[in-house]
Coordinates of C-alpha atoms and ligand atoms in Angstrom, one line a residue:
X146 CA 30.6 13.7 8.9
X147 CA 30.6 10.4 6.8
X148 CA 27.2 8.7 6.2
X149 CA 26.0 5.6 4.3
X150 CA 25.8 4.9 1.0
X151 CA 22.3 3.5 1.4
X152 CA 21.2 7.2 2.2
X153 CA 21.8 8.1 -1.4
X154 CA 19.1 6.3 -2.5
X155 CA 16.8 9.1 -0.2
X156 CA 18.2 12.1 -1.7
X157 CA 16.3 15.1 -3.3
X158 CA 13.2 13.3 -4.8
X159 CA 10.2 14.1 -6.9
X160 CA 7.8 14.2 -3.4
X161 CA 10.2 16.8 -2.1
X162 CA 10.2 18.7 -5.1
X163 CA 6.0 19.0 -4.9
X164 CA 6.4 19.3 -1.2
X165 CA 8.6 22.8 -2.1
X166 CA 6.0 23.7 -4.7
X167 CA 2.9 23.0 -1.9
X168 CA 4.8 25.0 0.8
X169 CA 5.6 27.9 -1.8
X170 CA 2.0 28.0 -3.0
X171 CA 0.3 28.2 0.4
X172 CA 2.6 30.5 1.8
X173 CA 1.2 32.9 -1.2
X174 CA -2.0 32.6 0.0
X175 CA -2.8 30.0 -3.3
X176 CA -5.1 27.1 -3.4
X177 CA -3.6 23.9 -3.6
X178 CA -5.5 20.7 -3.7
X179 CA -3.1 17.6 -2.8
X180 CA -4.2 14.6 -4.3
X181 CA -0.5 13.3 -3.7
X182 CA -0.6 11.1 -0.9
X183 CA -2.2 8.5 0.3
X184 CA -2.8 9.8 3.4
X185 CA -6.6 8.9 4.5
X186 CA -8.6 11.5 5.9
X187 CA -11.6 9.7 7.0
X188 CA -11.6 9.0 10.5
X189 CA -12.3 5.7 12.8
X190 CA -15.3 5.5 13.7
X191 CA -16.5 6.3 17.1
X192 CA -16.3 2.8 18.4
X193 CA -12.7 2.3 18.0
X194 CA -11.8 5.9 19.1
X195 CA -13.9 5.4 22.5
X196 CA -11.6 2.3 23.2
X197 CA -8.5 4.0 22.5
X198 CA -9.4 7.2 24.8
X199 CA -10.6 4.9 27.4
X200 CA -7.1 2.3 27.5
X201 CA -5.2 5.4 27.1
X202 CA -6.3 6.9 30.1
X203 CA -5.6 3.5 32.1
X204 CA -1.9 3.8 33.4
X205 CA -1.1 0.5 33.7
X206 CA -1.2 0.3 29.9
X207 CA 1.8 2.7 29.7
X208 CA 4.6 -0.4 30.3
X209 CA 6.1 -1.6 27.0
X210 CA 3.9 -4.0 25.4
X211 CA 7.0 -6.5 24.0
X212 CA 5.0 -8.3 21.9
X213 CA 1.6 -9.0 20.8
X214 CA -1.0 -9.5 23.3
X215 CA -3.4 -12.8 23.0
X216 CA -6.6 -11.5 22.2
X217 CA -5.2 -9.4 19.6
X218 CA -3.6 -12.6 18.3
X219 CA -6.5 -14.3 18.5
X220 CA -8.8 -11.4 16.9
X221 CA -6.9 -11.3 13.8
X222 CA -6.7 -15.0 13.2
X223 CA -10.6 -15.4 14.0
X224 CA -11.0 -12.0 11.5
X225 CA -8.7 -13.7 8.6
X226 CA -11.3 -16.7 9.2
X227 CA -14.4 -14.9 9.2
X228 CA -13.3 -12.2 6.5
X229 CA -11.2 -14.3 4.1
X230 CA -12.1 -18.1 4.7
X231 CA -8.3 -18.5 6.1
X232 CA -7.2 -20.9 9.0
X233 CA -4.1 -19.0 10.8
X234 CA -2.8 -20.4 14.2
X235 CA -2.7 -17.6 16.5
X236 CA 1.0 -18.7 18.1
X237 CA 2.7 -18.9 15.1
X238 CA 1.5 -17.2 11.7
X239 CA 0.6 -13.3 12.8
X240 CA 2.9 -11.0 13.5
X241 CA 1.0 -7.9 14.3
X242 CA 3.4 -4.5 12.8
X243 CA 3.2 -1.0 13.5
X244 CA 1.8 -0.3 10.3
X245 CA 2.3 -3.1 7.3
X246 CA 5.2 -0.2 5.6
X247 CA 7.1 -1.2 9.1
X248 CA 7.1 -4.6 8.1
X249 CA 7.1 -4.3 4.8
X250 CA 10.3 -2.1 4.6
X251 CA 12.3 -4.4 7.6
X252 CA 11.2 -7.8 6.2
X253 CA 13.7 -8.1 3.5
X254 CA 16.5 -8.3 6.5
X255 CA 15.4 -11.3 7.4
X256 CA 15.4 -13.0 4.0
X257 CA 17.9 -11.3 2.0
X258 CA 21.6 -11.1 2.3
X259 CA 24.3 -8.3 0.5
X260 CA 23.7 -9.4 -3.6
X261 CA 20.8 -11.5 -3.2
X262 CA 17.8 -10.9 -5.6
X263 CA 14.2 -9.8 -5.5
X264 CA 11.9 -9.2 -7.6
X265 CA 9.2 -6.3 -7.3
X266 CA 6.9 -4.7 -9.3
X267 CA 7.3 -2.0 -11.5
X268 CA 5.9 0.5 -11.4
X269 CA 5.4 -0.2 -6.9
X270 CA 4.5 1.3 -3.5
X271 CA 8.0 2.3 -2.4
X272 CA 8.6 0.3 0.1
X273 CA 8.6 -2.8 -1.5
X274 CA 12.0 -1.5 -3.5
X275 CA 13.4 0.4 -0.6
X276 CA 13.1 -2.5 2.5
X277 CA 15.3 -4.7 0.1
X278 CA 17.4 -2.1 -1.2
X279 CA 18.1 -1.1 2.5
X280 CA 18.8 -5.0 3.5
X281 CA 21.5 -5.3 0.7
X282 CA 19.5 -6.7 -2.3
X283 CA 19.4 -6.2 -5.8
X284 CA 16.4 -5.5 -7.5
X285 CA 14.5 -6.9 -10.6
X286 CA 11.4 -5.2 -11.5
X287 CA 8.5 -7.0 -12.8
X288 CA 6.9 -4.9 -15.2
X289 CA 3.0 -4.2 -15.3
X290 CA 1.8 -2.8 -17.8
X291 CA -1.0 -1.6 -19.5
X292 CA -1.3 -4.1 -22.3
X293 CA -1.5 -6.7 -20.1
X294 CA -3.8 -5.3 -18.1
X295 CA -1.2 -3.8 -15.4
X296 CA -0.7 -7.7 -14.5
X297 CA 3.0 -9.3 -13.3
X298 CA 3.9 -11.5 -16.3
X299 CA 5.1 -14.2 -14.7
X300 CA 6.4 -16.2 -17.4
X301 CA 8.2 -13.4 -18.9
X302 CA 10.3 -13.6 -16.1
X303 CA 13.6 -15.0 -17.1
X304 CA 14.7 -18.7 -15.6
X305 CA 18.0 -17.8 -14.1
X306 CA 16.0 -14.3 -12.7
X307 CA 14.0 -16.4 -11.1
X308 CA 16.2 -19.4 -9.6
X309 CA 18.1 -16.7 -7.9
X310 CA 15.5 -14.6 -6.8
X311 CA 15.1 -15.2 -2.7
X312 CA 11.7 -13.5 -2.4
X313 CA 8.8 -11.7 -4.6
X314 CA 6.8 -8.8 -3.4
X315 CA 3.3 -8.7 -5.0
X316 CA 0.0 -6.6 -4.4
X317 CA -3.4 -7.0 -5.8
X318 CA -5.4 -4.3 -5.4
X319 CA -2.3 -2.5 -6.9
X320 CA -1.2 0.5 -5.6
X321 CA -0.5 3.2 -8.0
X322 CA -2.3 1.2 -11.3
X323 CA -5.7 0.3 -9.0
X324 CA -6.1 -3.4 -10.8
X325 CA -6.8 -6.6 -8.8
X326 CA -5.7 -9.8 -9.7
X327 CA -7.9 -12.9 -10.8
X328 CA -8.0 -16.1 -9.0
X329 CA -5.8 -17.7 -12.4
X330 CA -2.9 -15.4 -11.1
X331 CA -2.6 -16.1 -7.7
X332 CA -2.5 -20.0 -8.6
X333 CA -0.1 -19.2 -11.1
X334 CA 1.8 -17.6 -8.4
X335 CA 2.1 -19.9 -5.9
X336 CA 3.4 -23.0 -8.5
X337 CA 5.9 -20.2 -9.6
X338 CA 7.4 -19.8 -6.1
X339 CA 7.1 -23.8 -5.6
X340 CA 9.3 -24.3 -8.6
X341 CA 12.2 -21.9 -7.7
X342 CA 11.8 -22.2 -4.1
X343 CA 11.0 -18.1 -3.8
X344 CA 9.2 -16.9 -0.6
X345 CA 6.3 -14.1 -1.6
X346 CA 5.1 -11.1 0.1
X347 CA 1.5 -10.3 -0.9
X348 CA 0.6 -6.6 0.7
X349 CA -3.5 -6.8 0.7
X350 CA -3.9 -3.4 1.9
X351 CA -7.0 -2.6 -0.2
X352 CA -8.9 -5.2 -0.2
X353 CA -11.6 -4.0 1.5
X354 CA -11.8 -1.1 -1.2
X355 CA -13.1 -2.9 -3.9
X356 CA -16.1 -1.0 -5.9
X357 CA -18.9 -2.0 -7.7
X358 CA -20.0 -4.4 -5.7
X359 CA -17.1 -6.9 -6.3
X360 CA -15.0 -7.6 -3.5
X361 CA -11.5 -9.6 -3.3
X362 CA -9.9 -11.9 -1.1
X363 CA -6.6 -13.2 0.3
X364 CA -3.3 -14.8 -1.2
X365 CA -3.7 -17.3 1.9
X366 CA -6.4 -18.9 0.8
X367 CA -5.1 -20.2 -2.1
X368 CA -3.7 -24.1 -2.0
X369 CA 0.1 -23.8 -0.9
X370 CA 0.1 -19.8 -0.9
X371 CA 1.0 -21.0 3.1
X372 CA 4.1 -23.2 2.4
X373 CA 5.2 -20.3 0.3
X374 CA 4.6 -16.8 1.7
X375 CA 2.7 -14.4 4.0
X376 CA 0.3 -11.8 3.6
X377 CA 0.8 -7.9 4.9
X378 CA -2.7 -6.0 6.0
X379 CA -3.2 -3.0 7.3
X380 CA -5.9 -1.4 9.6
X381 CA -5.0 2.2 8.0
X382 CA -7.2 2.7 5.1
X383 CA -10.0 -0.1 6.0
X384 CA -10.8 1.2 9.5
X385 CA -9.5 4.8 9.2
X386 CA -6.2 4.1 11.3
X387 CA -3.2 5.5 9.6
X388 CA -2.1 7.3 12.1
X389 CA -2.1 4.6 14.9
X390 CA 0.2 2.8 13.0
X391 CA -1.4 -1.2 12.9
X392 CA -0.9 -3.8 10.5
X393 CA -0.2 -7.4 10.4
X394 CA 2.2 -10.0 8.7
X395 CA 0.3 -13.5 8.3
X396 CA 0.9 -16.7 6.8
X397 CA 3.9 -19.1 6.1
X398 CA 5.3 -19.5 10.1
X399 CA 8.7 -19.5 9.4
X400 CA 8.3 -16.4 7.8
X401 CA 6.5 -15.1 10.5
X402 CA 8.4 -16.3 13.3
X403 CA 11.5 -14.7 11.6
X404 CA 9.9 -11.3 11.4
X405 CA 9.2 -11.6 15.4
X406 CA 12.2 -12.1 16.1
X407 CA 13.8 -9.7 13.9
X408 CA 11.3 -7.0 15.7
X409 CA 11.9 -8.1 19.5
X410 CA 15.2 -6.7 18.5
X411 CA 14.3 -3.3 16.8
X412 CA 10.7 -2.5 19.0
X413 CA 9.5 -3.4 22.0
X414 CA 5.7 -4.0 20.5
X415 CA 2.9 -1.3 19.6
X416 CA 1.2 0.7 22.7
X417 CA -1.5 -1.8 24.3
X418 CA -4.4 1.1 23.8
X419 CA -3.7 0.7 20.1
X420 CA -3.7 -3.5 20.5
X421 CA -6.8 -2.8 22.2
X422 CA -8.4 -0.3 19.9
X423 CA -7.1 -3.1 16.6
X424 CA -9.4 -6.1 18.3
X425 CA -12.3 -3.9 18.6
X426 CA -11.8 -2.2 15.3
X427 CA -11.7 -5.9 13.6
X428 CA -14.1 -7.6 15.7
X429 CA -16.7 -4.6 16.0
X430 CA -19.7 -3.8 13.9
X431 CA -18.3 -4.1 10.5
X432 CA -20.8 -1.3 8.8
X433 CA -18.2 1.2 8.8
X434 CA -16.2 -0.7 6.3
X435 CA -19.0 -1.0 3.7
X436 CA -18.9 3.0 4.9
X437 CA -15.3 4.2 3.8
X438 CA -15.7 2.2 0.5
X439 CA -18.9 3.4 -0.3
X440 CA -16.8 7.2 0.3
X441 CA -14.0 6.4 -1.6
X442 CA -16.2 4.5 -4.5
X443 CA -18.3 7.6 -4.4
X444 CA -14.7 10.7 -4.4
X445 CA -13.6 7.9 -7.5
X446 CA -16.6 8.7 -10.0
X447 CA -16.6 12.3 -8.6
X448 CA -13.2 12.9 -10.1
X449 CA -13.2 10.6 -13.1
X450 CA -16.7 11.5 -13.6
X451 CA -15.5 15.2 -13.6
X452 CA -12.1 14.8 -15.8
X453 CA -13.6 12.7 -18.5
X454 CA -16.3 15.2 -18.6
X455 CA -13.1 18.0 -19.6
X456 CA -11.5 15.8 -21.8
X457 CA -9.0 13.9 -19.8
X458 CA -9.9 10.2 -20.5
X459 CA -9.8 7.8 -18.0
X460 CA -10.8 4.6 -17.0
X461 CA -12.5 4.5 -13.2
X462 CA -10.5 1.6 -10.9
X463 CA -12.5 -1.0 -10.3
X464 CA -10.2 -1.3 -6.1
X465 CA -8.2 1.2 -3.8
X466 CA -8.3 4.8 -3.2
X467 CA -6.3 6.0 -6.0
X468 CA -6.8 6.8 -10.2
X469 CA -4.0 5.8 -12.2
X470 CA -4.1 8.0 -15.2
X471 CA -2.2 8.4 -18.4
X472 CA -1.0 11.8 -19.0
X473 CA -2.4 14.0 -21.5
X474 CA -1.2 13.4 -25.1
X475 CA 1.2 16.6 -25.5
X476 CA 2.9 15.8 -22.7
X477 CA 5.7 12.8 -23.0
X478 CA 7.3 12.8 -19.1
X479 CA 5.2 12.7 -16.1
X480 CA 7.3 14.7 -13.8
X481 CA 7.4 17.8 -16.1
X482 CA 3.1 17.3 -16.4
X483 CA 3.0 17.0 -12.3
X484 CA 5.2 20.1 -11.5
X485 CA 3.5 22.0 -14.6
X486 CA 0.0 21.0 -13.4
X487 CA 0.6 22.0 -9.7
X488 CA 2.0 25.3 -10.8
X489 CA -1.0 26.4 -13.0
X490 CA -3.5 24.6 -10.8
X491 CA -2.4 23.7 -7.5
X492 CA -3.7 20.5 -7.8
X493 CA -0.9 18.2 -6.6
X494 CA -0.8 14.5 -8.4
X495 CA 2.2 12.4 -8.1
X496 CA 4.2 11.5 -11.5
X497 CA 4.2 7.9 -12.0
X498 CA 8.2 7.6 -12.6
X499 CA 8.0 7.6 -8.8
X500 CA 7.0 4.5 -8.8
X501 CA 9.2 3.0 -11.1
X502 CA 10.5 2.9 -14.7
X503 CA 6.9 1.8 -16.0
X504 CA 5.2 4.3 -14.3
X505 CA 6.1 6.7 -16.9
X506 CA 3.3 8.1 -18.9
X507 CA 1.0 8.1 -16.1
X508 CA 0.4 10.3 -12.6
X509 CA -1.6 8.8 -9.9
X510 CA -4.4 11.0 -8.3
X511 CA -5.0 9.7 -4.4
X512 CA -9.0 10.0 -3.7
X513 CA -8.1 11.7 -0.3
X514 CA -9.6 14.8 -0.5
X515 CA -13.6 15.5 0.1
X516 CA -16.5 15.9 -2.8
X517 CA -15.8 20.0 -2.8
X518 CA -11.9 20.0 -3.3
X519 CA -12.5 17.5 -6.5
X520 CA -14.6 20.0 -7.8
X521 CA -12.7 23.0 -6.9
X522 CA -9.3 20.4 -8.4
X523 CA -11.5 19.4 -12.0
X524 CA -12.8 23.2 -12.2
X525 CA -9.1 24.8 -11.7
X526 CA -7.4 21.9 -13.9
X527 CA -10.5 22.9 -16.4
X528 CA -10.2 26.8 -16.6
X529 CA -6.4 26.4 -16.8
X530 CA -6.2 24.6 -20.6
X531 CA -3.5 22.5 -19.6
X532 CA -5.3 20.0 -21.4
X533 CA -6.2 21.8 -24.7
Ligands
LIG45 C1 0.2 -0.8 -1.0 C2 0.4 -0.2 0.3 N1 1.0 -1.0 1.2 C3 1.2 -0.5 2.5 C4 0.9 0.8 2.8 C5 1.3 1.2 4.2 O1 0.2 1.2 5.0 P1 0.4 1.3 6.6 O2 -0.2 2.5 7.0 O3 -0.2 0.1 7.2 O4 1.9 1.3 6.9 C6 0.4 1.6 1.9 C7 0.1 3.0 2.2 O5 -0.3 3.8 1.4 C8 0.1 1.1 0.6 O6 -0.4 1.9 -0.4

């Protein structure tokens, strides 16, 4: 059989590798503690879960939805109002996507053709490399690093780079490095796009899990971010939903319409219960939100509490459910530290080359694991001496 090239890029990676080492370790009866991937374990709250049982059981919800219902429209544009201060006509600028990585990884189809150039973040969330990679592009990787406080330097980014760069994918709170962006940036951003005519993606998955009592908005509501991009959300972290698959593209209407019609040609829209059960989650009682952050703010000083107290130094993120943290000093390559560690301690972490060339140096812990496991993960990485 002949396949495409484009598989190659999905060969034998570093998360199979750790999936082996899981599978081998359980199967002997070990502990192993996977603080690997992102995979939320704290569950909707009863609310939303009544209204999905309830339209599930209703068989007149079992036809294909084709696209978005009205009310769901209309919920999401009345929540970015409420939440973020951001005017978005129901018709025309949300999309909603069965789950942002949907959207995220087909967007680029619709902007990009073979040769064409974006630019993403390095290190990045996947997707944001693969969905152009998969439409044809070639990548340029903004790096963030640590110097510049994990931050996309814009103006480091070469002029001809950027005149033929068609879109930008950005995303404060960052997934893996945890940062958010100040307000300087975003403005930055969008006179950057204006000048070389670049649509941007902004993913705002997490910003609903902003600690210490700071919280974030939304690209959207700065002047002109409209004219030049859209924003992906997600219900999967903020409300507990990963597994029901919702998110939404919003923003620039061009942008948006494209998507829609790219995706009346791939799906036939997302399962009416789970419309149903995305307007109650969003216009609900909102307590529940201040509820998961308050867990995940709460699993972040537990661990980083507990591995500065054995002498790995970190700082605590200040947004999102995951610590970026360097590697210990006698180790120089993150994979070798994330297989050796999982091996001696069955605490599974992923190596930050996986998310690109600056990721190296660094493994990112994902806070998805309750209060007993980080102490059983601190105690085992502890009594091990991998860090002496
Ligand atoms: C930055 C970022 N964007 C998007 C996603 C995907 O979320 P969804 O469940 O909505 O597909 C994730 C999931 O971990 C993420 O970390």
């Amino acid at each position: 059989m002949k396949f495409a090239k484009r598989m190659d890029r999905f060969g034998e990676g570093v998360f199979s590798k750790l999936a082996e080492i899981k599978k081998r370790k359980l199967e002997a009866g070990e502990q192993v503690i996977d603080l690997s991937i992102g995979a939320p374990n704290i569950p909707p709250v009863e609310r939303i879960r009544k209204i999905l049982s309830e339209e599930a059981m209703k068989p007149e919800n079992y036809i294909y939805a084709i696209s978005d219902q009205k009310a769901l429209l209309e919920a999401v544009s009345d929540w970015y109002q409420r939440r973020y201060g951001v005017t978005l006509d129901p018709e025309t600028e949300v999309c909603s996507l069965l789950g942002s990585q949907e959207g995220l990884s087909h967007i680029a189809m619709t902007i990009v053709d073979d040769g064409d150039l974006v630019l993403v973040p390095d290190p990045c969330y996947p997707v944001f490399a693969d969905g152009p990679v998969l439409a044809g592009a070639e990548l340029y990787y903004m790096p963030q690093k640590k110097e510049n406080g994990y931050l996309i330097q814009l103006k480091e980014i070469p002029e001809e780079i950027a005149r033929r760069a068609k879109f930008m994918v950005v995303s404060y709170p960052n997934n893996p490095t945890a940062v958010m962006a100040p307000a300087s940036f975003y403005e930055e951003l969008v006179a950057f796009a204006k000048k070389y005519d670049m649509i941007v993606l902004h993913d705002n998955a997490y910003s609903e899990l902003v600690f210490d009592g700071k919280s974030c908005g939304s690209f959207l509501q700065f002047p002109g971010a409209k004219e030049v991009g859209v924003e992906f959300n997600s219900l999967s972290k903020t409300y507990g939903l990963a597994g029901a698959r919702i998110g939404f593209c919003v923003g620039n209407h061009e942008v948006v319409e494209k998507l829609k019609t790219l995706k009346s040609n791939m799906d036939y829209g997302m399962f009416l219960p789970i419309q149903k059960a995305a307007i109650e989650a969003i216009t609900g009682d909102q307590s529940c939100v201040a509820e998961t952050r308050a867990a995940y703010e709460h699993r972040r000083d537990v661990l980083c509490d507990g591995l500065n107290g054995i002498g790995w130094t970190m700082k605590k993120p200040e947004a999102t459910m995951f610590v970026w943290a360097k590697i210990p000093e006698k180790f120089t390559n993150s994979e070798k530290f994330a297989m050796e560690l999982v091996e001696r301690t069955g605490v599974l972490v992923t190596p930050g080359s996986a998310f690109g060339p600056s990721g190296e140096g660094h493994v990112r812990m994902a806070l998805v694991q309750d209060d007993e496991a980080l102490h059983a993960a601190i105690q085992a990485i502890d009594e091990s001496g991998i860090l002496k």
